[in-house]
Short mmCIF file of C-alpha atoms and ligand atoms in Angstrom, two decimals:
data_model
loop_
_atom_site.label_atom_id
_atom_site.label_comp_id
_atom_site.label_asym_id
_atom_site.label_seq_id
_atom_site.Cartn_x
_atom_site.Cartn_y
_atom_site.Cartn_z
CA LYS A 1 31.32 -38.02 4.18
CA SER A 2 28.67 -37.71 6.57
CA LYS A 3 24.93 -37.33 5.70
CA PRO A 4 23.37 -34.01 5.85
CA LYS A 5 21.17 -33.33 8.98
CA ILE A 6 17.56 -32.03 8.16
CA VAL A 7 15.89 -30.93 11.59
CA ILE A 8 12.20 -29.96 11.37
CA LEU A 9 10.74 -28.00 14.26
CA GLY A 10 6.92 -28.58 15.15
CA ALA A 11 4.75 -31.19 14.40
CA GLY A 12 1.62 -29.15 13.20
CA TYR A 13 0.56 -29.22 9.32
CA GLY A 14 3.32 -27.96 7.89
CA GLY A 15 5.80 -30.04 10.09
CA MET A 16 3.85 -33.42 9.91
CA ILE A 17 3.24 -33.14 6.02
CA VAL A 18 7.23 -32.26 5.46
CA ALA A 19 8.03 -35.16 7.52
CA ALA A 20 5.56 -37.60 5.51
CA ARG A 21 6.62 -36.38 2.20
CA LEU A 22 10.43 -36.74 2.88
CA GLN A 23 9.32 -40.38 4.58
CA LYS A 24 8.14 -40.98 0.95
CA SER A 25 11.22 -39.90 -0.76
CA THR A 26 15.19 -40.80 -1.23
CA VAL A 27 16.03 -37.83 1.22
CA VAL A 28 15.40 -40.16 4.03
CA LYS A 29 18.14 -42.16 2.63
CA ASP A 30 20.47 -39.37 1.65
CA ALA A 31 20.09 -37.75 4.76
CA GLU A 32 19.45 -37.74 8.34
CA VAL A 33 15.88 -36.34 9.14
CA THR A 34 14.77 -35.26 12.95
CA LEU A 35 11.18 -34.24 13.98
CA VAL A 36 10.92 -32.15 16.91
CA ASN A 37 7.78 -31.31 18.62
CA LYS A 38 6.75 -30.76 22.42
CA HIS A 39 4.40 -33.45 22.75
CA ASN A 40 4.43 -37.38 21.33
CA TYR A 41 1.36 -36.34 19.33
CA HIS A 42 0.17 -34.33 16.35
CA TYR A 43 -3.19 -32.26 16.96
CA GLN A 44 -5.44 -30.62 14.57
CA THR A 45 -5.53 -26.98 15.17
CA THR A 46 -8.44 -26.39 12.82
CA TRP A 47 -10.80 -28.82 14.76
CA LEU A 48 -10.11 -27.22 18.38
CA HIS A 49 -12.79 -24.99 18.57
CA GLU A 50 -14.96 -28.22 19.07
CA PRO A 51 -13.45 -30.00 22.00
CA ALA A 52 -13.23 -26.50 23.60
CA ALA A 53 -16.59 -26.36 23.43
CA GLY A 54 -16.97 -29.87 24.70
CA THR A 55 -18.79 -30.97 21.38
CA MET A 56 -16.15 -33.64 20.34
CA HIS A 57 -13.66 -35.23 22.42
CA HIS A 58 -10.30 -34.24 22.43
CA ASP A 59 -8.66 -37.51 21.48
CA GLN A 60 -10.33 -37.22 17.88
CA THR A 61 -8.16 -34.28 17.09
CA ARG A 62 -4.79 -36.00 18.45
CA MET A 63 -2.95 -38.82 16.77
CA LYS A 64 0.24 -40.37 18.09
CA ILE A 65 3.14 -39.08 15.92
CA ASP A 66 4.64 -42.55 15.48
CA ASP A 67 1.06 -44.04 14.35
CA VAL A 68 1.77 -41.84 11.37
CA ILE A 69 5.40 -40.96 10.59
CA ASP A 70 7.81 -44.02 10.44
CA THR A 71 10.29 -43.51 13.23
CA LYS A 72 13.00 -45.98 11.85
CA LYS A 73 13.14 -43.55 8.84
CA ILE A 74 12.71 -40.15 10.81
CA ASN A 75 14.17 -39.62 13.91
CA PHE A 76 11.13 -38.16 16.34
CA ILE A 77 12.21 -36.09 19.82
CA LYS A 78 9.79 -35.04 22.10
CA ASP A 79 11.13 -32.13 23.51
CA SER A 80 10.43 -27.98 23.74
CA VAL A 81 12.25 -25.77 21.00
CA VAL A 82 13.77 -23.31 23.20
CA GLU A 83 16.05 -21.22 20.69
CA ILE A 84 17.64 -21.16 17.31
CA LYS A 85 21.54 -20.36 17.31
CA ARG A 86 21.81 -19.58 13.51
CA ASP A 87 25.55 -18.33 14.00
CA GLU A 88 26.27 -22.08 15.15
CA LYS A 89 23.64 -23.98 13.36
CA LYS A 90 22.47 -25.21 16.09
CA VAL A 91 18.80 -25.63 17.93
CA VAL A 92 18.52 -25.59 21.72
CA LEU A 93 16.07 -27.59 23.41
CA LYS A 94 15.08 -27.91 26.79
CA ASP A 95 16.67 -31.06 27.31
CA SER A 96 19.72 -31.27 24.92
CA VAL A 97 21.07 -29.48 21.48
CA LEU A 98 20.87 -30.36 17.84
CA ASP A 99 23.35 -29.63 15.19
CA TYR A 100 21.71 -29.30 11.63
CA ASP A 101 22.82 -28.49 8.07
CA TYR A 102 19.10 -27.33 7.25
CA LEU A 103 16.08 -26.65 9.18
CA VAL A 104 12.48 -26.51 9.14
CA LEU A 105 10.82 -24.17 11.36
CA GLY A 106 7.00 -24.62 11.52
CA LEU A 107 6.25 -24.00 15.51
CA GLY A 108 3.02 -22.31 14.62
CA SER A 109 1.46 -19.34 16.85
CA ILE A 110 0.54 -18.21 19.91
CA PRO A 111 -2.54 -15.49 20.66
CA GLU A 112 -2.12 -12.14 19.82
CA THR A 113 -3.10 -9.95 23.02
CA PHE A 114 -2.11 -6.52 21.83
CA GLY A 115 -0.66 -5.96 25.27
CA ILE A 116 -4.54 -5.76 26.65
CA PRO A 117 -3.89 -5.86 30.60
CA GLY A 118 -5.23 -9.41 32.21
CA VAL A 119 -5.74 -11.19 28.95
CA GLN A 120 -2.57 -13.38 30.01
CA GLU A 121 -3.65 -13.96 33.21
CA HIS A 122 -7.57 -14.42 32.88
CA ALA A 123 -8.32 -15.45 29.46
CA PHE A 124 -8.58 -18.92 27.96
CA SER A 125 -7.18 -19.41 24.23
CA ILE A 126 -7.85 -21.90 21.38
CA ARG A 127 -4.43 -23.16 20.66
CA SER A 128 -3.35 -26.96 21.95
CA VAL A 129 -5.02 -29.81 23.05
CA ASN A 130 -4.12 -28.85 26.75
CA SER A 131 -5.66 -25.49 26.82
CA VAL A 132 -8.98 -26.70 24.85
CA ARG A 133 -9.61 -29.04 27.52
CA LEU A 134 -9.07 -26.53 30.18
CA ILE A 135 -11.78 -24.38 28.81
CA LYS A 136 -14.07 -27.65 28.48
CA GLU A 137 -13.92 -28.47 32.00
CA HIS A 138 -14.16 -24.75 33.09
CA ILE A 139 -17.52 -24.67 31.05
CA ASP A 140 -18.88 -27.51 32.47
CA TYR A 141 -17.91 -26.42 35.98
CA GLN A 142 -19.66 -23.38 35.62
CA PHE A 143 -23.03 -25.22 35.21
CA ALA A 144 -22.64 -27.65 37.63
CA SER A 145 -21.77 -25.17 40.21
CA TYR A 146 -24.55 -22.89 39.39
CA ASN A 147 -27.45 -24.59 41.21
CA LYS A 148 -25.44 -25.13 44.38
CA GLN A 149 -25.01 -20.88 44.80
CA ASP A 150 -27.42 -19.65 47.15
CA GLU A 151 -27.09 -16.28 45.60
CA LYS A 152 -26.87 -16.82 41.77
CA PHE A 153 -24.06 -14.85 40.18
CA ASP A 154 -24.41 -13.50 36.79
CA GLU A 155 -20.88 -14.12 35.55
CA THR A 156 -21.60 -18.13 36.13
CA LEU A 157 -23.35 -18.56 33.28
CA THR A 158 -21.86 -15.45 31.10
CA PHE A 159 -19.56 -16.51 28.36
CA VAL A 160 -17.68 -13.97 26.53
CA VAL A 161 -15.75 -14.63 23.78
CA ALA A 162 -13.20 -11.80 22.36
CA GLY A 163 -12.87 -11.38 18.56
CA ALA A 164 -15.50 -12.76 16.06
CA GLY A 165 -12.99 -13.80 13.69
CA PHE A 166 -12.59 -17.18 12.14
CA THR A 167 -11.87 -18.77 15.13
CA GLY A 168 -14.09 -16.64 17.56
CA ILE A 169 -17.27 -17.72 15.29
CA GLU A 170 -16.55 -21.15 15.03
CA PHE A 171 -16.26 -21.65 18.72
CA VAL A 172 -19.54 -19.31 19.06
CA GLY A 173 -21.21 -21.70 17.14
CA GLU A 174 -20.05 -24.64 18.87
CA MET A 175 -21.36 -23.40 22.11
CA THR A 176 -24.56 -22.84 20.76
CA ASP A 177 -25.00 -26.60 20.22
CA ARG A 178 -23.61 -27.40 23.62
CA ILE A 179 -25.12 -24.99 25.74
CA PRO A 180 -29.02 -26.36 25.33
CA GLU A 181 -27.43 -29.79 26.41
CA LEU A 182 -25.35 -28.14 29.44
CA CYS A 183 -28.84 -26.72 30.21
CA GLU A 184 -30.93 -30.17 30.13
CA GLU A 185 -27.97 -31.84 32.13
CA TYR A 186 -27.86 -29.43 34.81
CA ASP A 187 -31.54 -28.39 35.02
CA ILE A 188 -30.95 -24.88 34.14
CA PRO A 189 -33.35 -22.81 32.23
CA ARG A 190 -31.49 -21.63 28.73
CA ASP A 191 -32.48 -17.78 29.60
CA LYS A 192 -30.44 -17.84 32.26
CA VAL A 193 -27.13 -18.36 29.92
CA ARG A 194 -25.68 -15.65 28.09
CA LEU A 195 -23.29 -16.20 25.33
CA ILE A 196 -21.87 -12.88 23.99
CA SER A 197 -19.23 -12.38 21.00
CA VAL A 198 -17.12 -9.17 21.52
CA GLU A 199 -15.66 -7.64 18.12
CA ALA A 200 -13.24 -4.40 17.91
CA ALA A 201 -13.65 -4.06 14.19
CA PRO A 202 -16.83 -2.92 12.49
CA THR A 203 -17.90 -6.08 11.47
CA ALA A 204 -18.03 -9.77 12.30
CA LEU A 205 -15.63 -11.95 10.21
CA PRO A 206 -13.33 -9.30 8.81
CA GLY A 207 -12.50 -10.26 5.27
CA PHE A 208 -15.23 -12.47 4.67
CA ASP A 209 -17.97 -11.41 2.08
CA GLU A 210 -20.79 -9.28 3.28
CA GLU A 211 -23.75 -11.32 2.46
CA LEU A 212 -22.11 -14.64 4.11
CA VAL A 213 -21.38 -12.50 7.14
CA GLU A 214 -24.74 -11.51 7.39
CA TYR A 215 -26.06 -15.03 7.16
CA ALA A 216 -23.56 -16.26 10.00
CA MET A 217 -24.80 -13.42 12.31
CA ASN A 218 -28.66 -14.43 11.62
CA VAL A 219 -27.80 -17.93 12.26
CA LEU A 220 -25.91 -17.41 15.20
CA GLU A 221 -27.98 -14.80 16.85
CA SER A 222 -31.57 -16.73 16.10
CA ARG A 223 -29.58 -19.59 18.64
CA GLY A 224 -28.96 -16.61 21.05
CA VAL A 225 -25.92 -15.24 20.64
CA GLU A 226 -25.26 -11.31 21.53
CA PHE A 227 -23.04 -9.94 19.23
CA MET A 228 -21.16 -6.54 20.41
CA ILE A 229 -19.26 -5.33 17.21
CA ASN A 230 -17.30 -2.35 17.15
CA THR A 231 -16.38 -2.54 20.84
CA PRO A 232 -12.60 -2.80 21.72
CA ILE A 233 -12.06 -4.40 25.17
CA LYS A 234 -9.95 -2.54 27.38
CA GLU A 235 -9.05 -5.09 30.42
CA VAL A 236 -9.47 -8.64 31.19
CA ARG A 237 -10.27 -9.12 34.99
CA GLU A 238 -10.81 -12.16 36.71
CA ASN A 239 -14.44 -11.97 36.82
CA SER A 240 -15.27 -9.41 34.32
CA VAL A 241 -14.33 -7.99 30.67
CA VAL A 242 -13.91 -4.27 30.78
CA LEU A 243 -14.88 -2.26 27.33
CA ASN A 244 -13.38 0.75 25.96
CA ASP A 245 -16.25 2.90 27.37
CA ASP A 246 -15.67 1.73 30.63
CA SER A 247 -18.84 -0.44 31.17
CA GLU A 248 -18.07 -3.75 32.60
CA ILE A 249 -19.59 -7.38 31.63
CA LYS A 250 -19.43 -9.62 34.94
CA THR A 251 -18.26 -13.20 33.43
CA ASN A 252 -16.28 -16.01 35.09
CA THR A 253 -15.23 -17.35 31.29
CA ILE A 254 -13.53 -15.22 28.64
CA VAL A 255 -12.17 -17.19 25.25
CA TRP A 256 -9.65 -14.91 23.79
CA THR A 257 -9.61 -15.54 19.61
CA THR A 258 -8.51 -11.83 18.25
CA GLY A 259 -5.63 -13.37 16.11
CA VAL A 260 -2.40 -14.82 16.56
CA ARG A 261 1.29 -13.86 15.97
CA GLY A 262 4.55 -16.31 15.02
CA ASN A 263 6.21 -18.78 17.93
CA PRO A 264 7.96 -16.76 20.20
CA VAL A 265 11.03 -18.83 19.20
CA VAL A 266 11.39 -16.86 16.37
CA ASP A 267 12.11 -13.59 18.18
CA ASN A 268 14.00 -15.31 21.19
CA SER A 269 16.30 -16.02 18.15
CA GLY A 270 16.83 -12.75 16.82
CA PHE A 271 14.78 -13.16 13.25
CA ASP A 272 14.08 -10.13 11.84
CA ALA A 273 9.88 -10.15 12.29
CA MET A 274 6.88 -8.93 11.99
CA ARG A 275 4.40 -10.15 14.93
CA GLY A 276 6.89 -13.40 15.22
CA ARG A 277 6.52 -14.05 11.64
CA ILE A 278 9.42 -13.68 8.89
CA LYS A 279 8.97 -12.55 5.80
CA VAL A 280 10.15 -15.48 3.49
CA THR A 281 11.74 -15.46 0.08
CA ASP A 282 10.03 -17.09 -2.64
CA ASP A 283 11.39 -20.54 -2.03
CA LEU A 284 10.20 -20.14 1.51
CA ARG A 285 13.76 -19.37 3.18
CA SER A 286 14.45 -16.95 5.66
CA PRO A 287 15.92 -13.93 3.87
CA GLU A 288 19.00 -13.66 6.26
CA ASN A 289 19.95 -17.45 6.48
CA ASP A 290 19.85 -20.08 3.20
CA ASP A 291 19.71 -23.32 5.27
CA ILE A 292 16.24 -22.40 7.17
CA PHE A 293 12.90 -22.69 5.68
CA VAL A 294 10.01 -21.20 7.64
CA ILE A 295 6.61 -22.52 6.97
CA GLY A 296 2.95 -22.01 8.43
CA ASP A 297 2.01 -19.64 10.88
CA CYS A 298 5.54 -18.51 11.43
CA ALA A 299 6.09 -17.40 7.81
CA LEU A 300 4.57 -14.17 6.33
CA ILE A 301 3.53 -14.03 2.75
CA ILE A 302 2.50 -11.56 0.88
CA ASN A 303 -0.90 -11.58 -1.51
CA GLU A 304 0.19 -9.51 -4.31
CA GLU A 305 -3.38 -8.83 -5.80
CA THR A 306 -4.03 -7.02 -2.40
CA GLU A 307 -0.56 -6.21 -1.25
CA ARG A 308 -1.01 -7.52 2.32
CA PRO A 309 -0.02 -10.49 4.22
CA TYR A 310 -2.20 -13.55 3.75
CA PRO A 311 -3.63 -14.61 6.94
CA PRO A 312 -1.89 -17.73 8.78
CA THR A 313 -3.88 -20.90 7.14
CA ALA A 314 -3.58 -24.45 7.80
CA GLN A 315 -4.17 -24.71 3.85
CA ILE A 316 -1.16 -22.40 3.36
CA ALA A 317 1.10 -24.16 5.82
CA ILE A 318 0.18 -27.62 3.90
CA GLN A 319 0.70 -26.34 0.29
CA GLN A 320 3.91 -24.74 1.86
CA ALA A 321 5.13 -27.88 3.35
CA TYR A 322 5.26 -29.79 -0.07
CA THR A 323 7.27 -27.16 -1.61
CA THR A 324 9.68 -27.04 1.17
CA ALA A 325 9.69 -31.00 0.98
CA ASN A 326 10.66 -30.81 -2.74
CA ASN A 327 13.31 -27.91 -2.04
CA LEU A 328 14.99 -30.43 0.70
CA LYS A 329 15.14 -32.87 -1.41
CA ALA A 330 16.44 -30.70 -4.11
CA LEU A 331 19.38 -29.53 -2.38
CA VAL A 332 20.12 -32.77 -0.54
CA GLU A 333 20.71 -33.74 -4.33
CA GLY A 334 22.78 -31.02 -4.63
CA LYS A 335 20.66 -28.80 -6.91
CA LYS A 336 20.85 -25.22 -6.56
CA GLU A 337 17.53 -24.39 -8.50
CA LEU A 338 14.66 -24.08 -5.99
CA GLU A 339 10.62 -24.43 -6.49
CA THR A 340 9.09 -20.96 -6.16
CA PHE A 341 6.10 -21.32 -3.70
CA LYS A 342 2.91 -20.10 -4.97
CA PRO A 343 -0.46 -20.43 -2.64
CA ASP A 344 -3.60 -21.89 -4.45
CA ILE A 345 -6.37 -20.68 -2.25
CA LYS A 346 -9.43 -23.33 -2.97
CA GLY A 347 -11.57 -21.24 -0.77
CA THR A 348 -12.31 -20.71 3.33
CA VAL A 349 -15.34 -22.39 5.01
CA ALA A 350 -16.02 -21.62 8.56
CA SER A 351 -18.39 -23.89 10.64
CA LEU A 352 -21.16 -22.23 12.81
CA GLY A 353 -22.19 -25.46 14.85
CA GLY A 354 -24.61 -28.25 14.05
CA LYS A 355 -25.03 -28.61 10.21
CA GLU A 356 -24.32 -24.90 9.40
CA ALA A 357 -21.71 -23.16 7.91
CA ILE A 358 -20.57 -20.25 5.54
CA GLY A 359 -17.67 -20.26 2.92
CA VAL A 360 -16.56 -19.69 -0.44
CA VAL A 361 -15.30 -22.15 -2.81
CA GLY A 362 -13.47 -21.09 -6.09
CA LYS A 363 -15.64 -17.84 -6.56
CA ARG A 364 -18.90 -19.40 -5.05
CA LYS A 365 -20.54 -18.81 -2.29
CA ILE A 366 -21.93 -21.62 -0.18
CA TYR A 367 -24.01 -21.67 2.98
CA GLY A 368 -26.40 -24.07 5.07
CA ASN A 369 -25.96 -27.77 5.41
CA SER A 370 -24.31 -27.98 1.98
CA ALA A 371 -21.12 -25.66 3.21
CA SER A 372 -21.49 -28.10 6.55
CA VAL A 373 -20.68 -30.75 4.33
CA VAL A 374 -17.92 -29.35 2.58
CA LYS A 375 -16.34 -28.45 5.40
CA LYS A 376 -15.99 -31.94 7.03
CA MET A 377 -14.65 -33.19 3.58
CA ILE A 378 -11.88 -30.32 3.63
CA ASP A 379 -11.20 -31.64 7.14
CA ASN A 380 -10.92 -35.36 6.08
CA HIS A 381 -8.93 -34.32 3.00
CA TYR A 382 -6.37 -33.21 4.97
CA LEU A 383 -6.47 -36.75 6.90
CA PHE A 384 -6.08 -38.56 3.82
CA LEU A 385 -2.96 -36.74 2.71
CA LEU A 386 -1.15 -37.31 5.60
CA GLY A 387 -2.04 -40.99 6.77
CA GLY A 388 -4.39 -42.07 3.34
CA MET A 389 -7.75 -43.73 3.78
CA PRO A 390 -6.98 -45.63 7.02
CA LEU A 391 -6.53 -42.33 8.89
CA VAL A 392 -9.40 -40.65 7.19
CA ILE A 393 -11.13 -44.08 8.84
CA LYS A 394 -9.83 -43.96 12.11
CA LYS A 395 -10.03 -40.23 12.92
CA GLY A 396 -12.23 -38.68 10.23
CA LYS A 397 -15.56 -37.03 10.46
CA LEU A 398 -17.48 -39.78 9.17
CA LYS A 399 -20.76 -38.69 9.84
CA MET A 400 -21.72 -36.30 6.90
CA PHE A 401 -25.21 -35.49 6.64
P1 LIG B 501 0.61 -26.02 13.95
O1 LIG B 501 -0.70 -26.78 13.41
O2 LIG B 501 -0.47 -24.90 15.23
O3 LIG B 501 1.60 -26.82 14.86
C1 LIG B 501 2.47 -26.20 15.56
C2 LIG B 501 3.20 -27.38 16.14
O4 LIG B 501 4.33 -26.75 16.77
C3 LIG B 501 2.13 -27.76 17.20
O5 LIG B 501 2.05 -29.23 17.34
C4 LIG B 501 2.93 -27.29 18.63
O6 LIG B 501 2.70 -28.41 19.63
C5 LIG B 501 4.38 -27.23 18.48
N1 LIG B 501 5.14 -26.42 18.95
C6 LIG B 501 4.68 -25.25 19.42
N2 LIG B 501 5.84 -24.65 19.87
C7 LIG B 501 6.74 -25.65 20.35
C8 LIG B 501 7.83 -25.65 21.01
N3 LIG B 501 8.67 -24.27 21.40
N4 LIG B 501 8.76 -26.57 20.91
C9 LIG B 501 8.44 -27.84 20.32
N5 LIG B 501 7.13 -27.96 19.62
C10 LIG B 501 6.60 -26.87 19.92
N6 LIG B 501 -6.92 -22.81 8.95
C11 LIG B 501 -7.36 -23.10 7.60
O7 LIG B 501 -6.56 -23.11 6.71
N7 LIG B 501 -8.74 -23.62 7.76
C12 LIG B 501 -9.48 -23.75 8.87
O8 LIG B 501 -10.80 -24.42 8.46
C13 LIG B 501 -8.79 -23.21 9.95
N8 LIG B 501 -9.60 -23.03 11.04
C14 LIG B 501 -9.14 -22.88 12.26
C15 LIG B 501 -9.86 -22.89 13.54
C16 LIG B 501 -9.32 -22.84 14.77
C17 LIG B 501 -9.92 -23.03 15.75
C18 LIG B 501 -7.68 -22.25 14.98
C19 LIG B 501 -7.51 -21.91 16.14
C20 LIG B 501 -7.14 -22.27 13.58
C21 LIG B 501 -7.81 -22.63 12.40
N9 LIG B 501 -6.76 -22.48 11.11
C22 LIG B 501 -7.47 -22.74 10.20
C23 LIG B 501 -5.79 -21.76 11.04
C24 LIG B 501 -4.75 -23.13 11.35
O9 LIG B 501 -4.92 -24.10 12.28
C25 LIG B 501 -3.03 -22.71 11.30
O10 LIG B 501 -3.20 -21.40 10.72
C26 LIG B 501 -2.11 -23.78 11.11
O11 LIG B 501 -2.78 -24.79 12.37
C27 LIG B 501 -0.59 -23.63 11.26
O12 LIG B 501 0.05 -24.35 10.90
P2 LIG B 501 1.54 -24.77 11.64
O13 LIG B 501 1.86 -26.03 10.76
O14 LIG B 501 2.35 -23.48 11.47
O15 LIG B 501 1.30 -24.50 13.27
#
């Protein structure tokens, strides 16, 4: 009898942890496990605001997949997923087609543009190593070209970040660290540079504790950030952003961080989904297909306390990966009872650049330098889960204080 085929799509937080767990279990003997990813490396999405601003080299956020995954136990295929043909139990990749018995869908998300004109064409996004390297190079170029201009254009040194949610605030925080360095490097007075955070909602960091939001805004304002709250963006143009009241901010640089939607493969494959996210069953399967597990940003789960979806996070993706690895093992062993997923939210910490952060751990609010240390510990903890101490030493944030 041939071995069942397990195919994992996406080597992000979810997919990598499923693969790492399976590799340590008997599943790799009893089944044929394949991991598919666009690149031959895994990157840490939650760190990307740092290389985007240029405060960290992008190589620190990525690692070769075969440095962490034993490709003698798990097949790795570098290719892009195009579509899942559920009726035929096949995955169409750009260069080939794969059969599966069990599928894990962990392809992450893409920026939500809300159909606002010009975002796709003119805004940058914090999504992948390639997308953040481009932001960094673009910002450096603005500084490098400024002194060469005979007539000084405001848009060259005006940086707009759309969305003051978690990602937007973390990026703005890094920029407040980077801008003084760039000013020094390129002989530009700090007061020539504008960094503007534009948010449509009535508050920055919606969903965060009010006191912490105020703390964060004070820290960032003291470092020169201009907040425009309650300010929807109507259009993005090549050299400006148009606000709802038709006023315009001249800028060559707009970074779009207004939330995400599930990977387009979800919609392309005809799944029943909300903004590209599949509302999964208690054991993390697609309600339409009991051979497909959906984890991370492609999955939608409801917080019973608030009756609203949990925001997509790495924390949840990692926990879902543990449950999914256990459930795959159970299925391969012929068991029918699967584990139910229950998120265990340990807290949330947002960095504000430098040695500042805010967050909630358990029920406790934390801020300042101690929150920044906690943030680095969280980042290192993930590396530990994935590759133990050797990976923490190789890729971790070791300068804590
Ligand atoms: P990802 O980790 O994004 O991985 C998806 C993988 O799929 C990638 O490797 C990608 O290359 C691959 N892929 C995509 N499309 C294809 C395709 N068609 N074919 C093949 N491969 C493909 N969460 C937290 O819990 N805490 C935080 O502090 C936090 N901070 C964040 C900061 C930033 C700047 C950002 C952007 C996000 C942050 N998040 C945080 C959210 C977190 O990063 C996501 O929820 C998490 O990455 C989701 O994991 P995932 O496994 O679903 O997808």
